[in-house]
PDB file of C-alpha atoms in Angstrom:
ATOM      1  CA  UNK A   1     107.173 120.308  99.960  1.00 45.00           C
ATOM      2  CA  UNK A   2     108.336 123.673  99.380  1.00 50.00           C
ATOM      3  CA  UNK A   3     110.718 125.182  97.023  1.00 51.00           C
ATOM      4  CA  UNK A   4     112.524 126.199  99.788  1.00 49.00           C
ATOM      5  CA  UNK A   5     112.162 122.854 101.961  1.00 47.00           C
ATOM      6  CA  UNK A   6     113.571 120.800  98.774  1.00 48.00           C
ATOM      7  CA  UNK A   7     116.692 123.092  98.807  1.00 47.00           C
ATOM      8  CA  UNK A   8     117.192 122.706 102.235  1.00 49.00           C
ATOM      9  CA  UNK A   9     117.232 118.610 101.525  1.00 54.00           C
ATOM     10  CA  UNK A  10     119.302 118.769  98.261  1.00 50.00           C
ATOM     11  CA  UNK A  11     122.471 120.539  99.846  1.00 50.00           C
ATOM     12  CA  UNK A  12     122.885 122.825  97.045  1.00 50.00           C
ATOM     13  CA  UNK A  13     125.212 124.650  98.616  1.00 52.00           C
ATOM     14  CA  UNK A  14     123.296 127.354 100.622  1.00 53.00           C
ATOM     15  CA  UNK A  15     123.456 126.828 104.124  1.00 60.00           C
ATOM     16  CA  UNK A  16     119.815 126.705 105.666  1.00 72.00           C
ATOM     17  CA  UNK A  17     118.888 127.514 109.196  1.00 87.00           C
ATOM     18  CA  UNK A  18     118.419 124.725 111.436  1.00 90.00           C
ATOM     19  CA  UNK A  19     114.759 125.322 111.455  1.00 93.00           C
ATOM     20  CA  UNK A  20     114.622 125.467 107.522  1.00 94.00           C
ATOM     21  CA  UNK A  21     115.940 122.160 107.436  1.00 94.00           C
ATOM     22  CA  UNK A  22     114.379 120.487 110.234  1.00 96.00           C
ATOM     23  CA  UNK A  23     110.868 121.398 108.928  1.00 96.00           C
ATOM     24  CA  UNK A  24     112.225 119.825 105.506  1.00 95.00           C
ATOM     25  CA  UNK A  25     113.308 116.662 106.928  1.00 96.00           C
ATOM     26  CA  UNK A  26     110.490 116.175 108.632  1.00 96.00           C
ATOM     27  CA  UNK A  27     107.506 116.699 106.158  1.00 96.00           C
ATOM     28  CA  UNK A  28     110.013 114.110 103.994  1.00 96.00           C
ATOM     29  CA  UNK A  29     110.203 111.595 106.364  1.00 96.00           C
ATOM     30  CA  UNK A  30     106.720 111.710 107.197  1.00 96.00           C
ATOM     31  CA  UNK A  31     105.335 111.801 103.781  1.00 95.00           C
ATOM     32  CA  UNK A  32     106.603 108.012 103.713  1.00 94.00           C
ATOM     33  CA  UNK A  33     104.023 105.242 103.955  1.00 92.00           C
ATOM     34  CA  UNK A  34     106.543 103.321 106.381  1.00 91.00           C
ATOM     35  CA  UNK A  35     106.609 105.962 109.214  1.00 94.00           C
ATOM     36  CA  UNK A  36     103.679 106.620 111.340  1.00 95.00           C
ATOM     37  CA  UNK A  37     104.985 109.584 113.426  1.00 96.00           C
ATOM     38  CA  UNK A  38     108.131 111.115 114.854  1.00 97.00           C
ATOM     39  CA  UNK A  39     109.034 110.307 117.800  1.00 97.00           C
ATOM     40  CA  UNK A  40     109.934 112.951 120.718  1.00 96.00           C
ATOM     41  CA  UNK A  41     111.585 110.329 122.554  1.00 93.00           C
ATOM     42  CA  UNK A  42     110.319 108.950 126.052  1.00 91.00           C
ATOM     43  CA  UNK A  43     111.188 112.356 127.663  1.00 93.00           C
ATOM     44  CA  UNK A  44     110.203 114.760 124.518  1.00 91.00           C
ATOM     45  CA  UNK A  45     114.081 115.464 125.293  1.00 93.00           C
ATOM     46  CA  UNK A  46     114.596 114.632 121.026  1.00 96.00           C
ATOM     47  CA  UNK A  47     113.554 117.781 119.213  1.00 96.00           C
ATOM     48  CA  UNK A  48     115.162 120.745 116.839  1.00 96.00           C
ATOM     49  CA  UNK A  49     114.562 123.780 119.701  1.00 94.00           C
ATOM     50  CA  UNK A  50     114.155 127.185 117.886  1.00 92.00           C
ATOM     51  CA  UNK A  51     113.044 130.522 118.843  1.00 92.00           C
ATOM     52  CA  UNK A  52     109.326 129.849 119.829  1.00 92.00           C
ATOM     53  CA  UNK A  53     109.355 126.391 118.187  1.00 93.00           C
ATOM     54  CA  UNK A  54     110.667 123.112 117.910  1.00 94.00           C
ATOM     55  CA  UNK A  55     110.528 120.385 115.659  1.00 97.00           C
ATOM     56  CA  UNK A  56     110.248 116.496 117.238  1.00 97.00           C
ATOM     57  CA  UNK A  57     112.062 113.834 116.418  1.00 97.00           C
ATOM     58  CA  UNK A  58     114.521 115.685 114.944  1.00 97.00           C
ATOM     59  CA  UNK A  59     117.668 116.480 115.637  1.00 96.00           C
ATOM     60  CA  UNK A  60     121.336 117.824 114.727  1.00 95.00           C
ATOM     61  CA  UNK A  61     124.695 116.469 115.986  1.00 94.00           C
ATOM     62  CA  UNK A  62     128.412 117.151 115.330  1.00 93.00           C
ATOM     63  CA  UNK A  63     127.800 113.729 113.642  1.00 94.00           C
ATOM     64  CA  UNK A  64     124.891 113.613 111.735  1.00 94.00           C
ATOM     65  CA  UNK A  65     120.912 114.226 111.425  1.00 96.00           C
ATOM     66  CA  UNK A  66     119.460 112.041 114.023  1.00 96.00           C
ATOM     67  CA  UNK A  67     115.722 111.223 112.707  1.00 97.00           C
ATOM     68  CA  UNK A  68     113.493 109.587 115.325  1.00 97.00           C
ATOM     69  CA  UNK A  69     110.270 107.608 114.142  1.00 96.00           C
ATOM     70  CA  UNK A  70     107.478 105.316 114.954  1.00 95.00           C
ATOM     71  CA  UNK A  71     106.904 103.115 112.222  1.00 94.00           C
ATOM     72  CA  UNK A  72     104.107 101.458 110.646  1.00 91.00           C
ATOM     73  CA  UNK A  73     103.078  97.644 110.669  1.00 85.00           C
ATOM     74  CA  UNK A  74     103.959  97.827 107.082  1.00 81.00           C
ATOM     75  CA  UNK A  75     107.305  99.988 107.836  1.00 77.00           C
ATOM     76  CA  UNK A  76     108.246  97.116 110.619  1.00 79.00           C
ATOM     77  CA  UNK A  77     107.861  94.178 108.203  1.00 83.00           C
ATOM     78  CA  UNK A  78     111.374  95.318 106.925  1.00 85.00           C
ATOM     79  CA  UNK A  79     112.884  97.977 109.613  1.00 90.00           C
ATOM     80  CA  UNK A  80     116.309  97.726 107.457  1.00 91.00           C
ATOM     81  CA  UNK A  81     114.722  98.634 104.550  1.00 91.00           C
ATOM     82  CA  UNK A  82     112.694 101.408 105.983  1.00 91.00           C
ATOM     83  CA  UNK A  83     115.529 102.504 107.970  1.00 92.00           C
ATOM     84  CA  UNK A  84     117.610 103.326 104.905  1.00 93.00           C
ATOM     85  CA  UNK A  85     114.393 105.172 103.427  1.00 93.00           C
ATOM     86  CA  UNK A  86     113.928 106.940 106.244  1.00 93.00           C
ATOM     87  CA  UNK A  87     117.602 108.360 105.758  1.00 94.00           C
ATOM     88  CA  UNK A  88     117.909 109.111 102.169  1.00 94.00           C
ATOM     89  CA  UNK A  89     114.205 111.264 102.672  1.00 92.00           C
ATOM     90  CA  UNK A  90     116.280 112.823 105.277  1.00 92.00           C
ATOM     91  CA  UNK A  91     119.686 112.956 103.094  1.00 87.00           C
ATOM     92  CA  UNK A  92     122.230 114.149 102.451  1.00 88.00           C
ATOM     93  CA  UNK A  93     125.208 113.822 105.405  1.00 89.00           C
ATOM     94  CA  UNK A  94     125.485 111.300 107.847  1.00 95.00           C
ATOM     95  CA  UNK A  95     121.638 110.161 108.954  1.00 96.00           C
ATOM     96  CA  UNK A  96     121.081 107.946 112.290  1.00 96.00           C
ATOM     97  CA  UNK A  97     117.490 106.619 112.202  1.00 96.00           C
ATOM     98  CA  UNK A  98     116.519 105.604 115.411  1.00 95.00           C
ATOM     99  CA  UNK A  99     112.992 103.361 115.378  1.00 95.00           C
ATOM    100  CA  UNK A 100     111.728 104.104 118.413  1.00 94.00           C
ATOM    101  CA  UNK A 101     108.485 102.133 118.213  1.00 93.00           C
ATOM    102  CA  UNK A 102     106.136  99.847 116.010  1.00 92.00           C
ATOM    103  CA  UNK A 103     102.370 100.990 115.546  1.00 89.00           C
ATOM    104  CA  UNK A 104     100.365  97.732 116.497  1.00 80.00           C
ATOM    105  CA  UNK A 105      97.090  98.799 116.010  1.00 70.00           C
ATOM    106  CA  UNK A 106      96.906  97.422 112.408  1.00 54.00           C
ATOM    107  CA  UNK A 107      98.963  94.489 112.543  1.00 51.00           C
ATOM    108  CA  UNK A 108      96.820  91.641 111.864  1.00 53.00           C
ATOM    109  CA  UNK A 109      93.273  93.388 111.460  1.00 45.00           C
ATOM    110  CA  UNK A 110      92.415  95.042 107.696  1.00 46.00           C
ATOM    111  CA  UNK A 111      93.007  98.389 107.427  1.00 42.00           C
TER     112      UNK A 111
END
């Protein structure tokens, strides 16, 4: 992660842009073994939208960081658990982890 992503994560008092800190949260949350990908929603409605961009599976409310993943086999084995590491990667301030699905493909076969 960058210097700059890790600021936008620690809330150290600057205020990043959206972008900053969507692209922060997201290489966080995806450098966890539990998650397998973020997830756009059904629609691809789920996203941080910025000029020429967006990020998936993120996104900012008036109450919180909503983070939207796909987790592993190993990640579903305890969604609680991975739930609440999902939300401290994406820290600090209110974080709603939604788990929109479970990657089967390993479950029961050796990876």
């Amino acid at each position: 992660m960058t210097e700059q992503g890790a600021r936008a994560l620690a809330g150290d008092g600057h205020d990043p842009d959206p972008g900053e800190r969507a692209r922060a949260i997201r290489d966080a949350v995806l450098a966890l073994p539990e998650v397998a990908r973020l997830s756009a929603g059904a629609l691809g409605e789920v996203a941080t939208y910025l000029p020429g961009d967006r990020v998936p599976g993120i996104r900012f409310t008036p109450d919180g960081t909503q983070v939207h993943v796909v987790l592993t086999a190993a990640g579903a084995e305890a969604i609680p658990a991975a739930a609440g590491t999902i939300a401290r990667a994406a820290g600090p301030g209110p974080v709603h982890v939604h788990i929109e699905d479970v990657e089967t493909s390993r479950i029961g076969k050796d990876a």
